[in-house]
Coordinates of C-alpha atoms and ligand atoms in Angstrom, one line a residue:
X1 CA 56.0 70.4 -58.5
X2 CA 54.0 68.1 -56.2
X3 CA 56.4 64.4 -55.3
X4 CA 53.7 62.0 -55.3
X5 CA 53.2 58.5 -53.8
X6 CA 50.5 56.0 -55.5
X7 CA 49.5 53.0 -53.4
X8 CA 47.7 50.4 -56.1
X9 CA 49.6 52.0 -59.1
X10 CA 48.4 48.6 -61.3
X11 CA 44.9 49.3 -60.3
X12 CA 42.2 50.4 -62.3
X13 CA 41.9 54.0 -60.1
X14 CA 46.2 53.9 -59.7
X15 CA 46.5 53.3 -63.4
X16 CA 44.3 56.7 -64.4
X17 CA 46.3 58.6 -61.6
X18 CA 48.9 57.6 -63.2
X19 CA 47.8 58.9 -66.8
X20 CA 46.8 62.2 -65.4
X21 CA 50.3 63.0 -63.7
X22 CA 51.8 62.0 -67.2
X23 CA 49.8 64.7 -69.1
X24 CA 51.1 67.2 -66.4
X25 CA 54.8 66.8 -66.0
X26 CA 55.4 70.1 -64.9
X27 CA 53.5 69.7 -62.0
X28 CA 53.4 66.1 -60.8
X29 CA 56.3 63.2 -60.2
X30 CA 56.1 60.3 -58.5
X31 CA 57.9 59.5 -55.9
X32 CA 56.8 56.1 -55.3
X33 CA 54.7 53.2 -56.9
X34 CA 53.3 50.3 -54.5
X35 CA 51.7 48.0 -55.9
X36 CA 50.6 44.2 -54.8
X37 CA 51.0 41.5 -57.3
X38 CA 51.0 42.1 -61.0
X39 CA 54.3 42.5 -61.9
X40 CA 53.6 42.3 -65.9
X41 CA 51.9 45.9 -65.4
X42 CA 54.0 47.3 -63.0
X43 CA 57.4 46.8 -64.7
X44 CA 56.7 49.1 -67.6
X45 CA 55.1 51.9 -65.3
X46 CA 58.9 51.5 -63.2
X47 CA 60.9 52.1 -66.0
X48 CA 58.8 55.0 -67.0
X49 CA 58.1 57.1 -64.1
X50 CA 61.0 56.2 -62.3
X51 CA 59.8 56.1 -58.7
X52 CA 62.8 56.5 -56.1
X53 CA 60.8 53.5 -54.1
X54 CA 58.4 50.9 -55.2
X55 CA 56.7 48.7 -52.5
X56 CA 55.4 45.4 -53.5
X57 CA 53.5 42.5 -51.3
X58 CA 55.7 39.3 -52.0
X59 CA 58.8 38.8 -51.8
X60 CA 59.8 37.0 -55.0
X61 CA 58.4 39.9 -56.6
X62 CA 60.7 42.1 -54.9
X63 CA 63.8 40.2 -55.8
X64 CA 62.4 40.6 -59.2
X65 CA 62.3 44.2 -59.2
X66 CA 65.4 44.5 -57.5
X67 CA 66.7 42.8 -60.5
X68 CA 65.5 44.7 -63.5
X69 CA 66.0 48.1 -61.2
X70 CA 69.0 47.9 -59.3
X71 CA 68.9 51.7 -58.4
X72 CA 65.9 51.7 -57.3
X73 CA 65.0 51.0 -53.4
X74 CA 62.0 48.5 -52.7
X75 CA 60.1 47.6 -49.6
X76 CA 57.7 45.1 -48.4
X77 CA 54.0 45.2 -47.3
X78 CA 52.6 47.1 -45.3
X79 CA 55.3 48.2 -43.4
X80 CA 56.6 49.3 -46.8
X81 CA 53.6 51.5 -47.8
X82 CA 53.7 53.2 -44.1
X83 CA 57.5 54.4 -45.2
X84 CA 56.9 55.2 -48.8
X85 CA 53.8 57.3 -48.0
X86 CA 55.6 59.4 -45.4
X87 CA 59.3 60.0 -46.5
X88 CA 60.2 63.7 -46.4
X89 CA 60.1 64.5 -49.9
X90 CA 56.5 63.2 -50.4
X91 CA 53.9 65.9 -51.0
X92 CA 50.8 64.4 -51.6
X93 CA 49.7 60.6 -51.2
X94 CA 47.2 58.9 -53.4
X95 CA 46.2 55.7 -51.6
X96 CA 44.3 53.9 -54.3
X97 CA 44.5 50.5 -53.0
X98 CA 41.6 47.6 -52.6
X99 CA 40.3 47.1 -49.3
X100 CA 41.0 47.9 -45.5
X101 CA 44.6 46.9 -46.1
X102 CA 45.1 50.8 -47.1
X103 CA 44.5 52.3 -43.5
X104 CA 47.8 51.7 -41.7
X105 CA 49.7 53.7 -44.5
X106 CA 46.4 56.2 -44.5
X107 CA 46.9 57.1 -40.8
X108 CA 50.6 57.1 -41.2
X109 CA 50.5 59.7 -43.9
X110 CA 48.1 61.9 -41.8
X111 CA 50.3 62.3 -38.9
X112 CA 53.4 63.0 -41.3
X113 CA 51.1 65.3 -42.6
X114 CA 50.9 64.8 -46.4
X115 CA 48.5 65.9 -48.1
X116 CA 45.7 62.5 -49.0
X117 CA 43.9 62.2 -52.1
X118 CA 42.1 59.3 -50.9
X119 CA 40.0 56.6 -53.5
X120 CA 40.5 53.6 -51.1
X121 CA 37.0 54.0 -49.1
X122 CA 37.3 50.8 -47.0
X123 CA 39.7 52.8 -45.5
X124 CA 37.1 55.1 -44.0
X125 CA 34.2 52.4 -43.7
X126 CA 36.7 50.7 -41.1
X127 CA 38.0 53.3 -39.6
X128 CA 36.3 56.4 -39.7
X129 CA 36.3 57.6 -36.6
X130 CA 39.8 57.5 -36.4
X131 CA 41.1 58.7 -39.8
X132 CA 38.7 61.7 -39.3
X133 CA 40.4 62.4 -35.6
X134 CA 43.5 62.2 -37.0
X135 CA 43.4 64.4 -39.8
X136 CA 41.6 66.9 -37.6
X137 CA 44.5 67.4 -35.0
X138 CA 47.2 67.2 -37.8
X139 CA 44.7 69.5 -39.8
X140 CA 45.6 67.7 -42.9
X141 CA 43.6 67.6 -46.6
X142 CA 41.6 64.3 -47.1
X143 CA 40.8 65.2 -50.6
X144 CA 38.3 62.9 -52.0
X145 CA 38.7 60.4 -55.5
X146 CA 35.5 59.1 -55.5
X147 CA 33.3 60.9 -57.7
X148 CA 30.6 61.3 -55.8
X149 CA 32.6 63.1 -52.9
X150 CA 34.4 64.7 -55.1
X151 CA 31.1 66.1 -56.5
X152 CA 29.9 66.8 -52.8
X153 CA 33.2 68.3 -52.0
X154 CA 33.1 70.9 -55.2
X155 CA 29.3 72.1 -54.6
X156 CA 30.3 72.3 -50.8
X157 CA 32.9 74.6 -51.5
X158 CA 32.5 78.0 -49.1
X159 CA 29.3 77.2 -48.0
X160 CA 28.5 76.8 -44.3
X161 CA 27.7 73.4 -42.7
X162 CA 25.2 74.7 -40.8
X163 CA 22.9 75.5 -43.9
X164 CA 23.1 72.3 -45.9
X165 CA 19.5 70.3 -45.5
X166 CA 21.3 67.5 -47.1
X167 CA 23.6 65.6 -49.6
X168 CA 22.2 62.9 -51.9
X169 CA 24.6 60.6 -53.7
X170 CA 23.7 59.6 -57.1
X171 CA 23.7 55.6 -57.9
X172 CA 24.0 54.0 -61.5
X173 CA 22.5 51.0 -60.2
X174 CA 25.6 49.0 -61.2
X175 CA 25.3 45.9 -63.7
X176 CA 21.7 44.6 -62.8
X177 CA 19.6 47.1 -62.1
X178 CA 17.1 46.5 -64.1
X179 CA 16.5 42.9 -62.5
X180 CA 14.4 41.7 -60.0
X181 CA 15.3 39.7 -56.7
X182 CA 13.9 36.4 -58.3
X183 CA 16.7 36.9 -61.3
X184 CA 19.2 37.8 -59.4
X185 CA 19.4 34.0 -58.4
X186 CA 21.0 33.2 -61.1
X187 CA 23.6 35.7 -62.3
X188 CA 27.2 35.0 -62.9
X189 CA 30.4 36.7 -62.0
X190 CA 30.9 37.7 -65.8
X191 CA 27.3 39.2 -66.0
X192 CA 28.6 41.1 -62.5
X193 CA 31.8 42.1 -63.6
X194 CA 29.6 43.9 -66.7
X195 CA 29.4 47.4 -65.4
X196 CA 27.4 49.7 -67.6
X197 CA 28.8 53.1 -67.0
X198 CA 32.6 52.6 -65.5
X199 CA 35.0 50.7 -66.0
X200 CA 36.9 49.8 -62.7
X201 CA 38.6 46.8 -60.7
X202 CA 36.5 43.9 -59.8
X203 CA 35.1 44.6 -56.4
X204 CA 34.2 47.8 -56.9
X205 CA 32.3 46.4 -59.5
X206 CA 30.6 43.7 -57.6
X207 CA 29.8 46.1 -55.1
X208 CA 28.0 48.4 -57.6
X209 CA 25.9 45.4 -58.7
X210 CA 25.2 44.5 -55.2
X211 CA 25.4 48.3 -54.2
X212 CA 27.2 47.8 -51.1
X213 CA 29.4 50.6 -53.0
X214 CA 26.7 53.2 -52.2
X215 CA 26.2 51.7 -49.0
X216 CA 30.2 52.0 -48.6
X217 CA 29.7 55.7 -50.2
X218 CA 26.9 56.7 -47.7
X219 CA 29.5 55.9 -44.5
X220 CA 32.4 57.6 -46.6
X221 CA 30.3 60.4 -47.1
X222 CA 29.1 60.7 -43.2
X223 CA 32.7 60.8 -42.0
X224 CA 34.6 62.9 -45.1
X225 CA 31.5 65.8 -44.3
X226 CA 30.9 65.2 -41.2
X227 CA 27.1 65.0 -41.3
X228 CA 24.5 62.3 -40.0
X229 CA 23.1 59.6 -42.1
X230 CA 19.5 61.1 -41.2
X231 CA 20.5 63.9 -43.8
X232 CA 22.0 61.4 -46.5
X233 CA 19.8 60.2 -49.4
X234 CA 20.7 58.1 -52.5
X235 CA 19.0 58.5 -56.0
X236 CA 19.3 56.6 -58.5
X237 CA 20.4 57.8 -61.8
X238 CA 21.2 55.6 -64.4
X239 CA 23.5 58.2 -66.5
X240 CA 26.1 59.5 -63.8
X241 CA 25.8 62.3 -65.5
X242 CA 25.1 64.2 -62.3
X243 CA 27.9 62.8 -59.7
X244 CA 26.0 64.0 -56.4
X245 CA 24.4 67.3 -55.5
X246 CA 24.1 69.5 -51.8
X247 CA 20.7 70.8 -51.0
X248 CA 20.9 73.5 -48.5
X249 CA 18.2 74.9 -46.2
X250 CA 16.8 77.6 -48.5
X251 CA 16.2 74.8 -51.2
X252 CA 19.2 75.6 -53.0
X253 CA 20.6 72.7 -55.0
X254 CA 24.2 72.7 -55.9
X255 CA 25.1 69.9 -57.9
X256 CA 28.5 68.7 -59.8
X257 CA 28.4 67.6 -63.5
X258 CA 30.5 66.0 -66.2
X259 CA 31.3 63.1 -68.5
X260 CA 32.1 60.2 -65.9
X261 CA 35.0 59.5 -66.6
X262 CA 37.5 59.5 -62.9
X263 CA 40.2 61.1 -64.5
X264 CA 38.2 64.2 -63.7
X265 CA 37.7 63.8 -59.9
X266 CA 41.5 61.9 -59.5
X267 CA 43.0 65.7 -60.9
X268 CA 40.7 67.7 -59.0
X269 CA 42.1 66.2 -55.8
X270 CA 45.7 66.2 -57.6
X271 CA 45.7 70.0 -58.5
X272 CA 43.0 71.5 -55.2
X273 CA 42.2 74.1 -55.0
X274 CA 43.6 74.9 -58.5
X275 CA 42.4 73.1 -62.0
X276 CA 44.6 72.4 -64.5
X277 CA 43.6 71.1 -68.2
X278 CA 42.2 67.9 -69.1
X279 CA 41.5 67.6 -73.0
X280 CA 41.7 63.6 -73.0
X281 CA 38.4 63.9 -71.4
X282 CA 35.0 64.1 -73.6
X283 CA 33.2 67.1 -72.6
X284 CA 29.6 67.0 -71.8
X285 CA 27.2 67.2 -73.8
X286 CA 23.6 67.4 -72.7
X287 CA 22.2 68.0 -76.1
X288 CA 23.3 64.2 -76.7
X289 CA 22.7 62.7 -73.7
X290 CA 19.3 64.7 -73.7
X291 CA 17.2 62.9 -71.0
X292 CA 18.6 62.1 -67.2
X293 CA 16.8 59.9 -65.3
X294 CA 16.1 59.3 -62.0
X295 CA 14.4 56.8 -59.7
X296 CA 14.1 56.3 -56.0
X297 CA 16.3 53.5 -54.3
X298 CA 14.1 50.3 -53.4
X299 CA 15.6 49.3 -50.0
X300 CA 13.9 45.6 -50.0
X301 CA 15.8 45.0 -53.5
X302 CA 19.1 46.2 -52.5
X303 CA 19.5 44.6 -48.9
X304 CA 23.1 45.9 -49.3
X305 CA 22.5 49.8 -49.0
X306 CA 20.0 49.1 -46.2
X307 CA 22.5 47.0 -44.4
X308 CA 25.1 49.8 -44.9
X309 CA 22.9 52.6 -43.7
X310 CA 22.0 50.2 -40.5
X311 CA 26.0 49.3 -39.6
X312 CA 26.7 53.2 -40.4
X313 CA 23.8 54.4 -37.8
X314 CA 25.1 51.6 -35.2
X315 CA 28.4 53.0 -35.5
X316 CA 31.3 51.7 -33.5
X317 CA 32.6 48.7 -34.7
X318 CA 29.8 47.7 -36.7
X319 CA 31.3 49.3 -40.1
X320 CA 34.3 47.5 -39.6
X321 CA 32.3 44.1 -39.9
X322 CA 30.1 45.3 -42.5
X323 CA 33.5 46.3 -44.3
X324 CA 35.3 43.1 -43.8
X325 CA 32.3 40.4 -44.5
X326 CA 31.7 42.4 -47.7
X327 CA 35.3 41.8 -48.8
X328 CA 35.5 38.5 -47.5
X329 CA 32.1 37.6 -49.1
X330 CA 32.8 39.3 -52.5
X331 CA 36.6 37.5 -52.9
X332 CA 34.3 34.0 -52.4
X333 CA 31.8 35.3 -54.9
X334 CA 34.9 36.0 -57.5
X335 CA 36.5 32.7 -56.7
X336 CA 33.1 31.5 -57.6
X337 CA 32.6 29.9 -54.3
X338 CA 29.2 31.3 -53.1
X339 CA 25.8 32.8 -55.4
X340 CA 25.6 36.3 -55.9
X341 CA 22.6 36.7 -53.5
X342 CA 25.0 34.9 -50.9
X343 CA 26.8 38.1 -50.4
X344 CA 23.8 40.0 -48.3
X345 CA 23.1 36.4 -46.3
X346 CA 26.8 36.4 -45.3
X347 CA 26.9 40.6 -44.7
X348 CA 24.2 40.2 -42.5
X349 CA 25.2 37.1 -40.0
X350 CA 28.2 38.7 -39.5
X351 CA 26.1 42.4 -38.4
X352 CA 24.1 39.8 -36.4
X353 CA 26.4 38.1 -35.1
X354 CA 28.8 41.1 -33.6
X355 CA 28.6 43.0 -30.5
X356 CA 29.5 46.7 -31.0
X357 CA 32.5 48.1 -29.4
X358 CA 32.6 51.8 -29.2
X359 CA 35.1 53.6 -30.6
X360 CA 37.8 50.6 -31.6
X361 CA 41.3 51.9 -31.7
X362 CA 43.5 50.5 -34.3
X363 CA 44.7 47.3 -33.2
X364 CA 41.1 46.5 -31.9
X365 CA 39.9 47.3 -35.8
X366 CA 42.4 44.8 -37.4
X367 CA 41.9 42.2 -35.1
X368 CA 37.9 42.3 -36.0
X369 CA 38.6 42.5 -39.4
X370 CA 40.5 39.2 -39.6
X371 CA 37.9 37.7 -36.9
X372 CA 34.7 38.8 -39.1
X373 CA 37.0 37.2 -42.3
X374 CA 37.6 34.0 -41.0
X375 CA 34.0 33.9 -39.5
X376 CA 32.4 34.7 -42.9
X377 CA 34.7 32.0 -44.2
X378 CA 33.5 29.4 -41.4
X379 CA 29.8 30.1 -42.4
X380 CA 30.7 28.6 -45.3
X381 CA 31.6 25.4 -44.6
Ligands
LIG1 P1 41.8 47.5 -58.5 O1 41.4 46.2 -58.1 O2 41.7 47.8 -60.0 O3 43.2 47.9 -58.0 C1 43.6 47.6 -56.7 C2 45.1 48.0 -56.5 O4 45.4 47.7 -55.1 C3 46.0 47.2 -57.4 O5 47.1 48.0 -57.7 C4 46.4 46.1 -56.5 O6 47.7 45.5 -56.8 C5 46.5 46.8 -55.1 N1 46.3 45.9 -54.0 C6 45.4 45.0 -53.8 N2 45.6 44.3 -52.7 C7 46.7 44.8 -52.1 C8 47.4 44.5 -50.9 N3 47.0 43.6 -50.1 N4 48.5 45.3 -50.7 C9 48.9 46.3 -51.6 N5 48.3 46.5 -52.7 C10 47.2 45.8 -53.0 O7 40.9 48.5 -57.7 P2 40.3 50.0 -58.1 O8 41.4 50.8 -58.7 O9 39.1 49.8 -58.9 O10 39.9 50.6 -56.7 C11 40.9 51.0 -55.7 C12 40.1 51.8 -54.6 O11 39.5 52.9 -55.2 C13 39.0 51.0 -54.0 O12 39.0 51.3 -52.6 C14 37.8 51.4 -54.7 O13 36.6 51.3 -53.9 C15 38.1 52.9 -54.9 N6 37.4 53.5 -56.1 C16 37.6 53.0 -57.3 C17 36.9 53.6 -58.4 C18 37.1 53.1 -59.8 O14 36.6 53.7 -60.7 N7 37.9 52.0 -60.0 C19 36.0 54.7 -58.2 C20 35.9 55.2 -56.8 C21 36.6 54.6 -55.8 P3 47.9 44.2 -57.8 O15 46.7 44.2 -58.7 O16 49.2 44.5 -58.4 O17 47.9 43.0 -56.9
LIG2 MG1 31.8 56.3 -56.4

């Protein structure tokens, strides 16, 4: 039985985590929920999992909780998720929250040494260097959620580093793939939110239209595998059939297939290096889907990816900009503040704008994350 603690239980990723440790109740419990502000969907996944702790981010919330669960122990903020995600009895945690928020409770987890089933990328886009170091001296498991990791991770299995040529992430292309720069102009935050293939929380999903989540993927990938971006390529492939594939030296290529549908990758990291059952997912059927396609990634019509692959080769500090001014810029984009096309203008002053700083330690990386916020905001006005 593996005592498991979900950060961003009401999220889209936190919600199927959740659906894959009910199917298994032999094997999975939670330990404790965290969530941040939607109390109408947390309060039914209290009273039915039963978490010893929940952690919340406001405090009327918490008195709220408190309330309807009086047994039940619930902490604040940050500070809350750092406890929750490393208390004794926890086995394995699965930080599935939004945005570079999740790294505190990440690095926290590592040096308690639990076991990380980790979805919330930004977390390694920020921080990379440092999440990597960390798990290495407490030789803990960063299991990857994301598929396309996941995918890497399972055709990587056993083989030696030194004979992989390369890994190339597959990209759906997100909501508008099929348009051109000139009508992008004019796209809304509904037609964004639109995604064809998955359906997931709402930044994820305007970084797959602008894919910045590729971009974000490509650095994720560089620091989970430890390889340079010189030997990371992205396809485009409109079916996600294919969820990423290893090519190694003797032009093997070792690929990972299946439905998508993130269930799948979310148990895999659950259950590693075991597999348990998972019949609510369709199986795949090629005969059906019949044709896969694939096309290579234009650069000049998704500034994002380039702009990722530049900050990621920079290194140092960089990503932690590129991280922040995304998130920054992508919360004005939702509040309907700024065009779509505004995102990669903002991305890129703050890049500009920033002066590297080799290997940031932690406080230097949250400090630049609220500077690059406020200056993205300020660019604005
Ligand atoms: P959602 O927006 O659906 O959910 C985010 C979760 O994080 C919610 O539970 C939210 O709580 C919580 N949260 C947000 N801000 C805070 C905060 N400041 N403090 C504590 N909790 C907070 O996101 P997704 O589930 O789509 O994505 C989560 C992570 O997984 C992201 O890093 C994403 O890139 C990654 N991912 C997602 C995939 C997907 O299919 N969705 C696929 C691969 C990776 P509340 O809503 O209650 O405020
Ligand atoms: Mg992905």
């Amino acid at each position: 039985m593996k005592q498991i603690t979900l950060l961003g239980a009401t999220g889209s990723i936190g919600i199927q985590t959740l659906e894959v440790i009910r199917l298994h109740p032999d094997h999975f419990s939670v330990y404790a929920l965290a969530f941040g502000k939607n109390i109408e969907k947390a309060l039914p996944l209290i009273k039915e999992f039963s978490p010893k702790v929940v952690v919340v981010q406001d405090k009327t919330i918490k008195e709220q909780v408190e309330s309807e669960f009086p047994a039940i122990q619930v902490l604040l903020g940050t500070e809350g998720m750092i406890a929750a995600s490393t208390a004794a009895d926890v086995d394995v945690l699965v930080n599935a929250v939004m945005g570079s928020v999740g790294l505190p409770a990440t690095l926290a987890a590592i040096e308690a040494q639990k076991v990380i089933a980790i979805a919330n990328k930004e977390t390694l886009v920020t921080a990379g260097h440092l999440v990597m170091e960390a798990a290495n001296r407490y030789n803990v498991d960063l299991l990857p959620v994301d598929s396309e990791h996941s995918a890497i991770f399972q055709s990587l299995n056993g083989e030696r580093p030194d004979t992989i040529e390369r890994l190339v992430l597959t990209a759906s292309g997100g909501s508008f793939r099929d348009k051109t720069r000139e009508e992008l102009k004019g796209v809304t935050v509904e037609d964004a939110l639109n995604h064809p293939n998955w359906s997931m929380g709402a930044k994820i999903t305007i970084d797959s239209a602008s894919m910045m989540n590729k971009g974000l993927e490509v650095i994720e990938a560089h620091w989970l595998f430890d390889i340079p971006y010189e030997q990371i390529d992205v396809i485009l492939h409109r079916e996600s059939v294919i969820h990423s594939m290893v090519e190694y030296k003797d032009r093997s290529v070792i690929a990972q297939l299946g439905t998508p549908d993130m269930k799948v990758p979310i148990q895999y990291a659950l259950t590693y290096p075991d597999r348990l059952d998972l019949s609510m997912t369709k199986r795949l059927n090629l005969e059906e889907i019949a044709t896969l396609h694939f096309q290579p990634m234009d650069y000049e019509r998704f500034r994002c990816l380039k702009l990722a692959f530049q900050a990621g080769k920079e290194g140092g500090s960089m990503t932690t900009v590129l991280n922040a001014a995304n998130e920054q810029a992508v919360e004005l984009f939702l509040k309907g503040k700024i065009s779509f096309l505004d995102i990669e203008t903002l991305i890129e002053q703050a890049l500009e704008s920033h002066q590297t700083i080799d290997k940031p330690d932690l406080d230097t990386i949250l400090a630049i994350d609220q500077e690059t916020r406020s200056q993205v905001c300020s660019y604005l006005k």
